[in-house]
Short mmCIF file of C-alpha atoms in Angstrom, two decimals:
data_model
loop_
_atom_site.label_atom_id
_atom_site.label_comp_id
_atom_site.label_asym_id
_atom_site.label_seq_id
_atom_site.Cartn_x
_atom_site.Cartn_y
_atom_site.Cartn_z
CA GLY A 1 166.31 55.65 -112.84
CA GLU A 2 169.52 55.43 -114.80
CA SER A 3 169.58 52.93 -117.59
CA VAL A 4 171.50 51.78 -120.58
CA GLY A 5 170.19 53.78 -123.48
CA LEU A 6 169.89 52.30 -126.95
CA HIS A 7 167.38 52.78 -129.68
CA LEU A 8 166.94 49.80 -131.91
CA PRO A 9 168.74 50.94 -135.03
CA THR A 10 169.64 48.64 -137.87
CA LEU A 11 173.21 48.46 -139.05
CA SER A 12 173.62 47.12 -142.55
CA VAL A 13 177.13 45.87 -143.24
CA GLN A 14 178.67 44.32 -146.30
CA GLU A 15 180.27 40.94 -145.79
CA GLY A 16 183.97 41.35 -145.10
CA ASP A 17 183.67 44.90 -143.82
CA ASN A 18 184.15 45.89 -140.19
CA SER A 19 181.12 46.64 -138.00
CA ILE A 20 180.92 49.14 -135.19
CA ILE A 21 178.00 49.01 -132.77
CA ASN A 22 177.62 51.81 -130.26
CA CYS A 23 176.06 52.01 -126.84
CA ALA A 24 175.57 54.93 -124.46
CA TYR A 25 175.16 54.26 -120.77
CA SER A 26 174.15 56.64 -118.02
CA ASN A 27 174.99 54.93 -114.74
CA SER A 28 178.39 56.25 -113.73
CA ALA A 29 178.52 53.62 -110.96
CA SER A 30 178.55 50.75 -113.45
CA ASP A 31 181.83 48.91 -113.26
CA TYR A 32 181.28 46.06 -115.66
CA PHE A 33 179.94 45.90 -119.20
CA ILE A 34 178.99 43.01 -121.43
CA TRP A 35 178.05 42.56 -125.07
CA TYR A 36 175.54 39.88 -125.97
CA LYS A 37 174.51 38.57 -129.36
CA GLN A 38 170.99 37.28 -129.97
CA GLU A 39 170.20 35.30 -133.09
CA SER A 40 166.64 34.83 -134.21
CA GLY A 41 164.79 32.34 -132.03
CA LYS A 42 167.60 32.02 -129.51
CA GLY A 43 168.58 33.47 -126.19
CA PRO A 44 171.26 36.14 -125.82
CA GLN A 45 174.77 34.75 -125.98
CA PHE A 46 177.82 36.25 -124.30
CA ILE A 47 180.37 37.77 -126.68
CA ILE A 48 182.84 39.82 -124.66
CA ASP A 49 183.06 41.82 -121.45
CA ILE A 50 185.12 44.66 -120.04
CA ARG A 51 185.67 46.10 -116.59
CA SER A 52 185.64 49.81 -115.92
CA ASN A 53 189.37 49.86 -115.16
CA MET A 54 190.06 49.00 -118.80
CA ASP A 55 189.40 50.93 -121.97
CA LYS A 56 189.90 48.19 -124.52
CA ARG A 57 189.60 44.44 -124.67
CA GLN A 58 190.03 42.14 -127.65
CA GLY A 59 188.57 38.77 -128.43
CA GLN A 60 188.36 36.69 -131.53
CA ARG A 61 187.35 39.14 -134.29
CA VAL A 62 185.72 41.39 -131.69
CA THR A 63 186.99 44.38 -129.75
CA VAL A 64 185.17 46.30 -127.06
CA LEU A 65 186.08 49.90 -126.35
CA LEU A 66 185.02 51.76 -123.22
CA ASN A 67 185.12 55.54 -122.87
CA LYS A 68 184.13 56.37 -119.32
CA THR A 69 184.49 60.10 -119.88
CA VAL A 70 181.53 60.18 -122.23
CA LYS A 71 179.92 56.97 -120.95
CA HIS A 72 180.22 55.22 -124.29
CA LEU A 73 180.78 51.60 -125.16
CA SER A 74 181.36 50.14 -128.59
CA LEU A 75 181.71 46.71 -130.13
CA GLN A 76 183.82 46.29 -133.23
CA ILE A 77 183.49 43.18 -135.35
CA ALA A 78 186.27 42.58 -137.84
CA ALA A 79 185.60 41.04 -141.25
CA THR A 80 181.87 40.70 -140.67
CA GLN A 81 180.39 37.38 -141.75
CA PRO A 82 176.81 36.30 -142.53
CA GLY A 83 176.75 34.46 -139.20
CA ASP A 84 177.21 37.79 -137.44
CA SER A 85 173.68 38.84 -138.42
CA ALA A 86 171.84 39.21 -135.12
CA VAL A 87 170.69 41.71 -132.52
CA TYR A 88 173.51 42.94 -130.31
CA PHE A 89 172.88 44.14 -126.77
CA CYS A 90 175.13 45.98 -124.43
CA ALA A 91 174.55 45.46 -120.73
CA GLU A 92 175.90 47.30 -117.73
CA ASN A 93 176.24 46.15 -114.17
CA GLY A 94 175.91 48.87 -111.56
CA GLY A 95 174.51 46.53 -108.95
CA LYS A 96 172.00 44.94 -111.27
CA LEU A 97 172.55 43.89 -114.86
CA GLN A 98 170.60 46.15 -117.22
CA PHE A 99 170.28 45.63 -120.94
CA GLY A 100 170.03 48.18 -123.69
CA ALA A 101 167.39 47.97 -126.40
CA GLY A 102 169.70 46.32 -128.94
CA THR A 103 171.04 46.96 -132.44
CA GLN A 104 170.04 44.82 -135.38
CA VAL A 105 173.04 43.95 -137.57
CA VAL A 106 172.28 42.78 -141.10
CA VAL A 107 175.15 41.40 -143.13
CA THR A 108 174.69 41.72 -146.87
CA PRO A 109 176.63 39.71 -149.45
CA ASP B 1 176.51 20.53 -119.75
CA ALA B 2 173.38 21.05 -121.87
CA GLY B 3 173.11 24.68 -120.82
CA VAL B 4 170.04 26.34 -119.39
CA ILE B 5 166.98 24.34 -120.37
CA GLN B 6 163.56 25.92 -120.68
CA SER B 7 160.17 24.44 -121.40
CA PRO B 8 157.89 24.76 -123.18
CA ARG B 9 159.56 26.45 -126.15
CA HIS B 10 156.21 27.69 -127.39
CA GLU B 11 152.88 28.06 -125.65
CA VAL B 12 149.62 29.38 -127.00
CA THR B 13 146.85 29.81 -124.50
CA GLU B 14 143.63 31.69 -124.01
CA MET B 15 143.15 34.67 -121.78
CA GLY B 16 142.40 33.65 -118.23
CA GLN B 17 144.29 30.38 -118.34
CA GLU B 18 147.20 29.55 -116.06
CA VAL B 19 150.64 29.39 -117.63
CA THR B 20 153.66 27.68 -116.09
CA LEU B 21 157.11 28.11 -117.56
CA ARG B 22 159.96 25.92 -116.41
CA CYS B 23 163.71 26.30 -116.16
CA LYS B 24 166.64 24.06 -115.35
CA PRO B 25 169.78 26.12 -114.70
CA ILE B 26 173.31 24.99 -115.36
CA SER B 27 174.52 22.63 -112.67
CA GLY B 28 176.62 24.46 -110.09
CA HIS B 29 175.19 27.88 -110.86
CA ASP B 30 173.76 29.53 -107.77
CA TYR B 31 172.02 32.47 -109.43
CA LEU B 32 168.88 32.16 -111.53
CA PHE B 33 167.17 34.98 -113.42
CA TRP B 34 163.85 35.32 -115.21
CA TYR B 35 163.65 37.90 -118.01
CA ARG B 36 160.83 38.93 -120.31
CA GLN B 37 161.51 40.22 -123.82
CA THR B 38 159.11 42.25 -125.94
CA MET B 39 159.64 44.56 -128.87
CA MET B 40 158.27 47.48 -126.90
CA ARG B 41 160.24 47.05 -123.67
CA GLY B 42 163.24 44.96 -124.64
CA LEU B 43 164.75 42.63 -122.02
CA GLU B 44 163.27 43.18 -118.59
CA LEU B 45 164.47 41.48 -115.43
CA LEU B 46 161.49 40.02 -113.61
CA ILE B 47 163.08 38.27 -110.63
CA TYR B 48 166.28 36.58 -109.59
CA PHE B 49 167.23 33.96 -107.05
CA ASN B 50 170.43 33.22 -105.17
CA ASN B 51 170.77 29.77 -103.64
CA ASN B 52 167.07 29.18 -104.34
CA VAL B 53 166.02 32.29 -102.41
CA PRO B 54 164.29 35.17 -104.23
CA ILE B 55 166.49 38.24 -103.91
CA ASP B 56 164.80 40.87 -106.04
CA ASP B 57 161.31 40.54 -107.46
CA SER B 58 160.80 44.24 -108.13
CA GLY B 59 160.48 43.55 -111.83
CA MET B 60 157.51 41.22 -111.47
CA PRO B 61 154.72 43.15 -113.17
CA GLU B 62 151.85 42.31 -110.85
CA ASP B 63 150.38 39.74 -108.52
CA ARG B 64 149.38 37.54 -111.42
CA PHE B 65 153.06 36.64 -111.75
CA SER B 66 154.84 34.34 -109.33
CA ALA B 67 158.13 32.48 -109.38
CA LYS B 68 159.50 29.64 -107.31
CA MET B 69 162.73 27.77 -107.01
CA PRO B 70 162.12 24.65 -104.92
CA ASN B 71 165.66 23.36 -105.46
CA ALA B 72 168.93 24.24 -107.15
CA SER B 73 167.99 22.56 -110.41
CA PHE B 74 164.48 23.80 -111.06
CA SER B 75 162.49 27.01 -111.21
CA THR B 76 159.02 27.95 -112.41
CA LEU B 77 157.42 31.18 -113.52
CA LYS B 78 153.66 31.15 -113.26
CA ILE B 79 151.10 33.55 -114.67
CA GLN B 80 147.57 33.23 -113.35
CA PRO B 81 145.35 34.41 -114.92
CA SER B 82 147.12 35.15 -118.17
CA GLU B 83 146.29 38.19 -120.31
CA PRO B 84 147.09 39.05 -123.95
CA ARG B 85 149.61 41.69 -122.81
CA ASP B 86 151.65 38.90 -121.21
CA SER B 87 152.55 37.67 -124.68
CA ALA B 88 156.34 37.75 -124.87
CA VAL B 89 159.42 35.59 -124.88
CA TYR B 90 160.42 34.60 -121.37
CA PHE B 91 164.06 33.80 -120.75
CA CYS B 92 165.69 32.03 -117.88
CA ALA B 93 169.40 32.60 -117.22
CA SER B 94 171.87 31.37 -114.64
CA SER B 95 175.30 32.29 -113.35
CA PHE B 96 177.57 31.50 -110.43
CA THR B 97 178.85 33.73 -107.64
CA GLY B 98 181.70 35.93 -108.73
CA ALA B 99 180.74 35.78 -112.37
CA ASN B 100 178.88 38.60 -114.03
CA VAL B 101 178.14 36.65 -117.17
CA LEU B 102 174.70 35.14 -117.50
CA THR B 103 174.02 32.07 -119.60
CA PHE B 104 170.58 32.25 -121.16
CA GLY B 105 168.20 29.50 -122.15
CA ALA B 106 166.53 29.43 -125.55
CA GLY B 107 163.40 31.08 -124.19
CA SER B 108 159.71 30.25 -123.97
CA ARG B 109 157.52 32.11 -126.45
CA LEU B 110 154.13 32.77 -124.90
CA THR B 111 151.10 33.86 -126.88
CA VAL B 112 147.93 34.68 -124.97
CA LEU B 113 144.87 35.00 -127.19
#
């Protein structure tokens, strides 16, 4: 079946720099996308969402971009901080919420 | 609200034993989800309930797994008998109708020896 596709890469970012986390999805019927952040020993926590009728949405220090043409989703974190170190998951909802494998973000001083 | 509450946070048991994981969803939420997380398979949806009724249990791995929701404020996930390959972190999450966002609990880390 179709699924959100993510390896589990590690993104190493220097404190203060911007981070970009990418996600490829394959279900063209998905109409809603969410980014979650999971810190060590905790459950996933909602960061930001976007509907398929939008291509960009901004939150506090985070921006989600959606490119439906190439089925690509990205999360941008501005001025990355040590507290941003976590695993980030994208999730798509095409009837059932499906999670990608996650990206480990490591913030270095 | 204290969020989604799961217990126990950690459980270590021996193969063959029964394991019961518990979840209290956020008050007012009418959807409840059980997920399993492993390094190999990531986050997998096991089962979800709407208004205490199981809607989709296609993710439940086998008959050794069962889930119940006797009322709006309590759900259990039971594994009987447990096996080492069941070792994982089990998450409960809840949401309300019309909202796509799930609120997750802190998880129950299960180790089966």
